[in-house]
Short mmCIF file of C-alpha atoms in Angstrom, two decimals:
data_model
loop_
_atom_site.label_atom_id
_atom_site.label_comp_id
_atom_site.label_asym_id
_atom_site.label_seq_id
_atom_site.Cartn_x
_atom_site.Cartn_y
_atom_site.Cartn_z
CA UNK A 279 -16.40 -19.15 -8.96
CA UNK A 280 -19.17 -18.62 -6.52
CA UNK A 281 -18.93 -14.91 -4.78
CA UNK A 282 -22.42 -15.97 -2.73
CA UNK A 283 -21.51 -13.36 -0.04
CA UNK A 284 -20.67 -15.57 3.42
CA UNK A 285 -22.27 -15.11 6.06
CA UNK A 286 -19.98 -12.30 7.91
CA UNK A 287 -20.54 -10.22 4.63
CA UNK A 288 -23.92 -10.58 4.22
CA UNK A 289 -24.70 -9.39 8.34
CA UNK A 290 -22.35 -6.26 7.52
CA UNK A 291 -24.09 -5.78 4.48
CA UNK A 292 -27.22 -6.40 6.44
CA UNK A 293 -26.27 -3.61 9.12
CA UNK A 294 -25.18 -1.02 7.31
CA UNK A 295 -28.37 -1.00 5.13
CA UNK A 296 -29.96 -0.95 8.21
CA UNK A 297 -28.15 1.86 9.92
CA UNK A 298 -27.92 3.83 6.73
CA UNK A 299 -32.04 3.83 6.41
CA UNK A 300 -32.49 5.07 9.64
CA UNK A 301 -31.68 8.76 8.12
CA UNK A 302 -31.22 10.70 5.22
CA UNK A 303 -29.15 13.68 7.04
CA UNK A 304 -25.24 12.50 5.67
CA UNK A 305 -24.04 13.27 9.03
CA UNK A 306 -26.59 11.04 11.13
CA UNK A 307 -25.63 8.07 8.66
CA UNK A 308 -21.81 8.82 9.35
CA UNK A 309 -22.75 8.75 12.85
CA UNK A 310 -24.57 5.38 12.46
CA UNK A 311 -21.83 3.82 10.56
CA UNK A 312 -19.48 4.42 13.09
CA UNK A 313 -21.58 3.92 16.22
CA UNK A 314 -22.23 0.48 14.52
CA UNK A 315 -18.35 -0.35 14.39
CA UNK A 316 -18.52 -0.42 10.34
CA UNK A 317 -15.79 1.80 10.20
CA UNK A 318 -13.57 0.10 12.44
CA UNK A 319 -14.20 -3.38 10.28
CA UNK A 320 -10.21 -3.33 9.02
CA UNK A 321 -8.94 -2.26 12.57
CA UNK A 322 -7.03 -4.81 14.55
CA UNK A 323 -8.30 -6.53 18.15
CA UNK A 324 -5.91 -4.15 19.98
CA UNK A 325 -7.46 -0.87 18.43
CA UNK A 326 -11.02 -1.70 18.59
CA UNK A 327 -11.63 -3.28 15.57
CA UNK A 328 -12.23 -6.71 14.20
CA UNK A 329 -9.27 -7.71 12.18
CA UNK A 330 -11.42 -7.87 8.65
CA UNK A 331 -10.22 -7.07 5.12
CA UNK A 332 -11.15 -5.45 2.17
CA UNK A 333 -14.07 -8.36 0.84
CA UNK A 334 -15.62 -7.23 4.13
CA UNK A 335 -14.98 -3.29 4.06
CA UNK A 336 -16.38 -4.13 0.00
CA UNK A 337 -19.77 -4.73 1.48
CA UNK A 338 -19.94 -1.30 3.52
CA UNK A 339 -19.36 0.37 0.53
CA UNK A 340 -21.48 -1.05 -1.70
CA UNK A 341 -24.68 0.21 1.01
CA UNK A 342 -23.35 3.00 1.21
CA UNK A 343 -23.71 3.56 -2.57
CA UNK A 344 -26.97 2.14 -3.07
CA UNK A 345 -28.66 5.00 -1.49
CA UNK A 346 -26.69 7.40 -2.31
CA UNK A 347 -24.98 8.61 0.68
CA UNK A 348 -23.25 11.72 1.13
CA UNK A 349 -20.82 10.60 3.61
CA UNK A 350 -16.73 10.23 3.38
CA UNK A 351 -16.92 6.59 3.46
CA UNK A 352 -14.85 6.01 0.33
CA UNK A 353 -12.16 8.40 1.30
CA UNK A 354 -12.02 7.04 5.05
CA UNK A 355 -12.20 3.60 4.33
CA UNK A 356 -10.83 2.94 0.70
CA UNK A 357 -8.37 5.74 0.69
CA UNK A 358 -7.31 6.15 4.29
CA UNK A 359 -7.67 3.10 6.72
CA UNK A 360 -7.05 0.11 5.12
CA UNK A 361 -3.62 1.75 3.32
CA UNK A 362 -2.63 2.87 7.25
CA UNK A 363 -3.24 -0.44 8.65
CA UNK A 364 -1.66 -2.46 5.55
CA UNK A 365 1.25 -0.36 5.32
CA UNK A 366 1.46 2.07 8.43
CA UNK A 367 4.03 1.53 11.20
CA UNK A 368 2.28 0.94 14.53
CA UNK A 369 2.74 4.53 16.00
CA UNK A 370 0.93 5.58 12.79
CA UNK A 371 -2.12 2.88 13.30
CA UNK A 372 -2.17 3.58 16.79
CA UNK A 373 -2.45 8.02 16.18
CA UNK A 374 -4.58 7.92 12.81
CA UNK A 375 -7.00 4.55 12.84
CA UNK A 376 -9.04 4.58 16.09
CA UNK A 377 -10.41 8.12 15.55
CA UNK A 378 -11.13 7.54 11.74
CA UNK A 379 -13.00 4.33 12.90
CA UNK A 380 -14.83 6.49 15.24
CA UNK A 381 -15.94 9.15 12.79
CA UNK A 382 -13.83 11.61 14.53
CA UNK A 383 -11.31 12.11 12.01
CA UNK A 384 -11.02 11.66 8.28
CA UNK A 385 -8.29 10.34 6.30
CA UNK A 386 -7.93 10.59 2.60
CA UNK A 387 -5.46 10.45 -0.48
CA UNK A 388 -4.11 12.63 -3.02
CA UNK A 389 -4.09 9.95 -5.94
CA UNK A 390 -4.10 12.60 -9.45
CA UNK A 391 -1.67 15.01 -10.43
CA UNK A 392 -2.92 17.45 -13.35
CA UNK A 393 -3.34 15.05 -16.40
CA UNK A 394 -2.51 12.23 -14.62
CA UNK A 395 -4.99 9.68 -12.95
CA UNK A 396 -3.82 7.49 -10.21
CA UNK A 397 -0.27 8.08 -11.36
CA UNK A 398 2.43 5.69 -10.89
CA UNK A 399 5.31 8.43 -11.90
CA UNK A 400 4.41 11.08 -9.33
CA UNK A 401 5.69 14.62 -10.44
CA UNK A 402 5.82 15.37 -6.77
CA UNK A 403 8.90 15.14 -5.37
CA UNK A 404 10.74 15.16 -2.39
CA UNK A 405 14.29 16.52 -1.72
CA UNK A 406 16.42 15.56 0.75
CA UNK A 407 17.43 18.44 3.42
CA UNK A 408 18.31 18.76 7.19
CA UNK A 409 17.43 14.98 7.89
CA UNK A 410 14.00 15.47 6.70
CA UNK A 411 12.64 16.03 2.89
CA UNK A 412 10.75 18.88 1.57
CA UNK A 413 8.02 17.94 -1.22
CA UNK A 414 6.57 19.70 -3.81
CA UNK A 415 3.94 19.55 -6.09
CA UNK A 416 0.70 19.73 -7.46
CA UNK A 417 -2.53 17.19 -6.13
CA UNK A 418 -5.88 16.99 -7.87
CA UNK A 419 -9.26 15.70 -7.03
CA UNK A 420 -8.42 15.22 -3.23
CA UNK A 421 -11.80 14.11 -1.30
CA UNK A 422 -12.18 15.78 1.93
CA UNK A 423 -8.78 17.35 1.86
CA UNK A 424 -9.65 20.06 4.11
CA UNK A 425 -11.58 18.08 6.43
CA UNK A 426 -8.67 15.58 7.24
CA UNK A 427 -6.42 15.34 9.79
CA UNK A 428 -4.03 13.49 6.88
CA UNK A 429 -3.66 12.78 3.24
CA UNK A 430 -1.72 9.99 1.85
CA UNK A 431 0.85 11.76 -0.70
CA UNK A 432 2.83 9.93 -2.86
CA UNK A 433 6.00 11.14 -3.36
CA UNK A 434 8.98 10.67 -6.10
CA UNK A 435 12.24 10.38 -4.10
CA UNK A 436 15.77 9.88 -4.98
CA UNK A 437 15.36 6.09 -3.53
CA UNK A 438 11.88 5.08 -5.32
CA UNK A 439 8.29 5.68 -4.72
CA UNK A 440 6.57 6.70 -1.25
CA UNK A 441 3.47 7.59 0.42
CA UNK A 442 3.88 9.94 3.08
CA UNK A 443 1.33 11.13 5.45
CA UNK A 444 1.27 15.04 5.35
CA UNK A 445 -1.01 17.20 7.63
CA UNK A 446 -2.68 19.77 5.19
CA UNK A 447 -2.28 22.20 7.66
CA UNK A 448 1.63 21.86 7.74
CA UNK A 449 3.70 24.55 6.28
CA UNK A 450 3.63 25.16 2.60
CA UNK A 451 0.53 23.05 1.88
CA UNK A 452 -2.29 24.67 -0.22
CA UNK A 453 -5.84 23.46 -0.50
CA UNK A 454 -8.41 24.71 -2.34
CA UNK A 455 -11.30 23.83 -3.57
CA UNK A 456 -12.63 22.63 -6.77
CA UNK A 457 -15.81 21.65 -8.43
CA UNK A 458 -17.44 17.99 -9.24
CA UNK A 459 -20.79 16.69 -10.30
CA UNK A 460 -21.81 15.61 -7.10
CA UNK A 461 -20.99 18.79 -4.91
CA UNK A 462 -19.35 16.71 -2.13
CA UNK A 463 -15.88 18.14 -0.36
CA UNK A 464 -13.23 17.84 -3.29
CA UNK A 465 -9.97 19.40 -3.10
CA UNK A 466 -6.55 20.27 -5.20
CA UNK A 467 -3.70 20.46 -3.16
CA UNK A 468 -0.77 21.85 -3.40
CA UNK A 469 2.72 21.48 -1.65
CA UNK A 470 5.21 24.24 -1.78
CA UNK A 471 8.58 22.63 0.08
CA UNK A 472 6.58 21.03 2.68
CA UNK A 473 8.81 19.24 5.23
CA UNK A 474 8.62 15.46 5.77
CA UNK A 475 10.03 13.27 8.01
CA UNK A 476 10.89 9.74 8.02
CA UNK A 477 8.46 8.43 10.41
CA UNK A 478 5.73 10.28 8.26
CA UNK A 479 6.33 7.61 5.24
CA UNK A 480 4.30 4.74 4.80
CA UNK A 481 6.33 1.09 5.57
CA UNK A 482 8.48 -0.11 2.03
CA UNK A 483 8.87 3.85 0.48
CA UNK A 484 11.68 2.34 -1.78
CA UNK A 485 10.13 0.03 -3.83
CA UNK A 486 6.89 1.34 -4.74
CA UNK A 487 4.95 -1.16 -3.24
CA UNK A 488 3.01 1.27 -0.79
CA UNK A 489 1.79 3.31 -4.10
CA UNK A 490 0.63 -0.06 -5.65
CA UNK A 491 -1.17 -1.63 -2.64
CA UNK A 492 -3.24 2.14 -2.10
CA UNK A 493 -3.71 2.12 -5.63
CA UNK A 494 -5.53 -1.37 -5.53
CA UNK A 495 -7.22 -0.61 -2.19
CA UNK A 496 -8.56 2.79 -4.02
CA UNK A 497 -10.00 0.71 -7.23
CA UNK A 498 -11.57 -1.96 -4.94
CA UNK A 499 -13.24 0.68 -3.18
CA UNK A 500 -14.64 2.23 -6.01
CA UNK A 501 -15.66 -0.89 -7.62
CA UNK A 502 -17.84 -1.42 -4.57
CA UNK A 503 -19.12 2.06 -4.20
CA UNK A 504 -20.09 1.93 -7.85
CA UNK A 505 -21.85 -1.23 -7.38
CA UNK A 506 -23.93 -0.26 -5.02
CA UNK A 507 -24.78 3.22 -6.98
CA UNK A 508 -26.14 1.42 -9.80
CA UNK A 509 -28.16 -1.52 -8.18
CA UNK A 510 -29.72 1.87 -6.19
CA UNK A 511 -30.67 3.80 -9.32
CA UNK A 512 -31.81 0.69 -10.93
CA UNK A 513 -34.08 -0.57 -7.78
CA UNK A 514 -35.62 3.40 -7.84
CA UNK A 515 -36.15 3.14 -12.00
CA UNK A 516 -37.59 -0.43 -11.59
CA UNK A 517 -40.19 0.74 -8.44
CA UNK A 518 -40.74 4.20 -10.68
CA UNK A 519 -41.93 2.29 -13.83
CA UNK A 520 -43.83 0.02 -12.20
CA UNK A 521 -45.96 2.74 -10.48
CA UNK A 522 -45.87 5.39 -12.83
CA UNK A 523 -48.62 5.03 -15.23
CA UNK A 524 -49.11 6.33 -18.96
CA UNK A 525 -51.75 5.53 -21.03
CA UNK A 526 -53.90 3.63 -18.25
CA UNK A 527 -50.76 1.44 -18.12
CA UNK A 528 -47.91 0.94 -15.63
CA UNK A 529 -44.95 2.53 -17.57
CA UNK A 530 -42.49 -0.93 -16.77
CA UNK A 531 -45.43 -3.18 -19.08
CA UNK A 532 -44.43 -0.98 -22.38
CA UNK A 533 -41.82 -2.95 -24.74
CA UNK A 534 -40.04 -0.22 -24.95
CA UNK A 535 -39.25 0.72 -21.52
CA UNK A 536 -38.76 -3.03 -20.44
CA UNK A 537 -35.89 -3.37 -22.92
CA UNK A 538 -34.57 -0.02 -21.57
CA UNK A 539 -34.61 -1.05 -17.89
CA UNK A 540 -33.29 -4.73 -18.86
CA UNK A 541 -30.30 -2.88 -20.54
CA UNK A 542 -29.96 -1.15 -16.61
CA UNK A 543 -30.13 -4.52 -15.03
CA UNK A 544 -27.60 -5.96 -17.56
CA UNK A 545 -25.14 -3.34 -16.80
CA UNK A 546 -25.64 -3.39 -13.32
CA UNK A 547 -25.11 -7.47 -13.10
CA UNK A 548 -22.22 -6.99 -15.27
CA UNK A 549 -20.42 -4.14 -12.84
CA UNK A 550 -21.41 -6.24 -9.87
CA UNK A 551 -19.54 -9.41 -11.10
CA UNK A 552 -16.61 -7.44 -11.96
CA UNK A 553 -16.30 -6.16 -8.91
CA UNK A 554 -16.85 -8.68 -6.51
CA UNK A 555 -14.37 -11.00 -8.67
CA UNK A 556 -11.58 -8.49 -8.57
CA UNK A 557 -12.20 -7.46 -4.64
CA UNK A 558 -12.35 -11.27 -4.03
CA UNK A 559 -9.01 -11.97 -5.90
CA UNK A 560 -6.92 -8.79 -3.51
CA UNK A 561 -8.34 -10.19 -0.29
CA UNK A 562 -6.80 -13.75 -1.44
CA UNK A 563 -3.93 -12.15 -2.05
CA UNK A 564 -3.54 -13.23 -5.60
CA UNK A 565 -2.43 -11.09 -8.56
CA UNK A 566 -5.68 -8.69 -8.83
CA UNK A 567 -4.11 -6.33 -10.97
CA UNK A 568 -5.96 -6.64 -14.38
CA UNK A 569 -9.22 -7.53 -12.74
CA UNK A 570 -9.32 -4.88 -10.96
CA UNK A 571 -8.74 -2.69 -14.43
CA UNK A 572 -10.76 -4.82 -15.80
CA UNK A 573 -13.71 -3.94 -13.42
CA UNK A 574 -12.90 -0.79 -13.53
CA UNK A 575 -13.35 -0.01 -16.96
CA UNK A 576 -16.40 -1.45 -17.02
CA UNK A 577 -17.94 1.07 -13.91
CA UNK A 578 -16.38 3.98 -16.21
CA UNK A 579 -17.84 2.75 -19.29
CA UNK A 580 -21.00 1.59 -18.17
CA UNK A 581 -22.78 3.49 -15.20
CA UNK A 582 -22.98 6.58 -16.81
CA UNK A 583 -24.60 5.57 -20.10
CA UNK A 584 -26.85 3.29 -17.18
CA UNK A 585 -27.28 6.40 -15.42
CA UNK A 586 -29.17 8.22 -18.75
CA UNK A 587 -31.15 5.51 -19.01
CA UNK A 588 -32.68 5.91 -15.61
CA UNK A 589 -33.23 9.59 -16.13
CA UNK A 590 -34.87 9.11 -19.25
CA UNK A 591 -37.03 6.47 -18.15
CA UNK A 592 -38.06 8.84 -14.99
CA UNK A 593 -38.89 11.37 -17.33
CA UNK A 594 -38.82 15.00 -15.76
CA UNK A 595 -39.16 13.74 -11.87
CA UNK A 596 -35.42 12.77 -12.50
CA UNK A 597 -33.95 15.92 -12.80
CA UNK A 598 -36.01 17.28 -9.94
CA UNK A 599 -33.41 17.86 -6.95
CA UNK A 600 -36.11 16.96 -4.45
CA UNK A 601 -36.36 13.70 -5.87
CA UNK A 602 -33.08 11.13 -5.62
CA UNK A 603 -32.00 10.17 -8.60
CA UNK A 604 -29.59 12.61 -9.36
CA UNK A 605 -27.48 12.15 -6.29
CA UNK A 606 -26.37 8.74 -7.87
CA UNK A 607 -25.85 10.06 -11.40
CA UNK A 608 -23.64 12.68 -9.89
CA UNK A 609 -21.91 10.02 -7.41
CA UNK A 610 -21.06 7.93 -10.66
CA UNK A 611 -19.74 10.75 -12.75
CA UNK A 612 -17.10 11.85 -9.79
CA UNK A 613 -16.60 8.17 -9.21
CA UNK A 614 -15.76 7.66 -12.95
CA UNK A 615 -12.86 10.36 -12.43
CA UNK A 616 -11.74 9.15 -9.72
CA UNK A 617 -10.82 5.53 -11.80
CA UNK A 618 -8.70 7.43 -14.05
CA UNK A 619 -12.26 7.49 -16.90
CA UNK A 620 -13.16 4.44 -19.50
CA UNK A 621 -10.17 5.46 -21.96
CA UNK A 622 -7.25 5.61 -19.09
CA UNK A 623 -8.70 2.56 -17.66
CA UNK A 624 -8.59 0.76 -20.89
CA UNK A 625 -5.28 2.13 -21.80
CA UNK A 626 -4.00 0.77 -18.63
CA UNK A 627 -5.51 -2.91 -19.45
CA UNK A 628 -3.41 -2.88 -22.86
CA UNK A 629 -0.52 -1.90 -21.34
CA UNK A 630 -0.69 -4.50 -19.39
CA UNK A 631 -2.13 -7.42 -21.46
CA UNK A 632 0.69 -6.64 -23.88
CA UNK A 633 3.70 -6.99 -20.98
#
């Protein structure tokens, strides 16, 4: 297959690197993405947006990752609009997607209960009472929890699988904050009886479709972020190691280190071609399933080990915290959770290779 980017990608791609380089302050950059219409890509004619899917949301991503940014673009986008406007009834599009376009609002999703990444079981449940149901349970690793004006919940109900869309400021809902590598707005949440209607579900709640399609929009959107992490930390070790010298040398003409930063670019090409195959196969609408655990096992497995190698050939400049690198190492460790890690990843690709 050829994934040459067309050419609607590669001027989104184009704009958003452009946008995003015009500051380093996270909130500017949101700004800029938003004031550029890049987060309002997925959003039909009649709410502002231009009627694009996810091989075009991909690209967004995948900028924002290569330098690094510290903006909610993989919880807005990934985890919050394109699930709404796939799945959401049209009150729901209309209330929730033009203000998260806008960088007004965020929406996220609560994807991980305690030992259990992106869980297709949920232990929360939801019990039926006073034409309504009340939910409870327990919500890990929720980006921006706090910060949004909604998180996507899956729920466990008598009738099958749904996602409803619960205000974390609603009765009986507990968020508090936890710790990743990365230091970015992460959340557990936890629900306590919390009412929820029937216009606050997600279309299909019976059949556990909705959990599946924000599952795959959530792995697509993490392949790209990923992507573009690595091809950043790999563009700032190749540009370090060609200017740093040692020796009277430029570090990047030693055998050693040009093995160690071919090893990077490997990685990185491998990652990249996962990723675009499996985000090219859910916007066709063909079965993306194991592609999409395939690619994802490789950004667990890979980046991180990728990620050493870029410290190590930056020596001590990349630990410094004035210096870049260690926003993308950090990025790729949270982003590694937030696939489930290698071993669930790979579990998940037997379990399904073997029916």
């Amino acid at each position: 297959m050829d994934f040459t980017p067309d050419d609607t990608q590669a001027e989104i791609a184009s704009l958003a690197a452009q946008v995003l380089g015009k500051s380093d302050e996270p909130g500017q950059q949101w700004h800029a993405l938003a004031e550029a219409g890049l987060l309002a890509l997925p959003l039909p004619a009649d709410l502002g947006g231009d009627g694009l899917g996810v091989e075009h949301v991909a690209p967004v991503l995948t900028e924002v990752g290569r330098v690094a940014a510290a903006v909610p673009a993989y919880a807005v986008l990934a985890l919050g609009i394109l699930p709404i406007e796939a799945l959401g009834t049209p009150q729901q599009r209309a209330e929730f997607l033009p203000p998260a376009a806008a960088g007004e609002a965020v929406v996220t999703a609560a994807l991980h209960e305690p030992s259990a990444p992106l869980t297709s079981i949920p232990g929360t449940s939801g019990v039926a009472a006073d034409g309504a149901w009340t939910v409870t349970g327990v919500k890990t690793q929720v980006p921006y929890a706090a910060e949004a004006v909604r998180i996507l919940v899956p729920v466990a109900l008598p009738t099958g699988t749904g996602v409803a869309l619960v205000d974390p400021r609603a009765d009986g809902v507990q968020v508090r904050p936890a710790h990743n590598a990365s230091g970015t707005p992460e959340y557990t949440v936890r629900l306590d009886g919390v009412r929820v209607t029937e216009a606050d579900f997600l279309q299909d709640r019976t059949s556990g479709h909705a959990l599946q399609t924000v599952h795959r929009f959530a792995l697509a959107g993490a392949l790209a972020l990923g992507d573009g992490l690595l091809a950043g930390a790999l563009a700032l070790t190749a540009k370090h190691v060609a200017e740093r010298t040692q020796f009277g040398r430029p570090l990047a003409t030693f055998q050693a280190v040009a093995q160690q930063i071919a090893d990077v670019y490997v990685a990185s090409r491998t990652v990249h071609l996962a990723a675009v195959s499996a985000v090219w196969r859910l916007a066709s609408g063909l079965d993306a399933d194991t592609e999409l655990d395939i690619a994802a096992y490789w950004l667990a497995e890979e980046t991180p080990s990728a990620l050493g190698i870029c410290h190590h050939l930056h020596g001590g400049v990349g630990v410094d915290r004035s210096y870049p690198l260690h926003r993308y190492s950090s990025a790729v460790k949270d982003l590694g959770r937030a696939v489930g890690g290698a071993a669930h990843r790979l579990g998940r690709l037997g379990e399904r290779v073997a029916g």
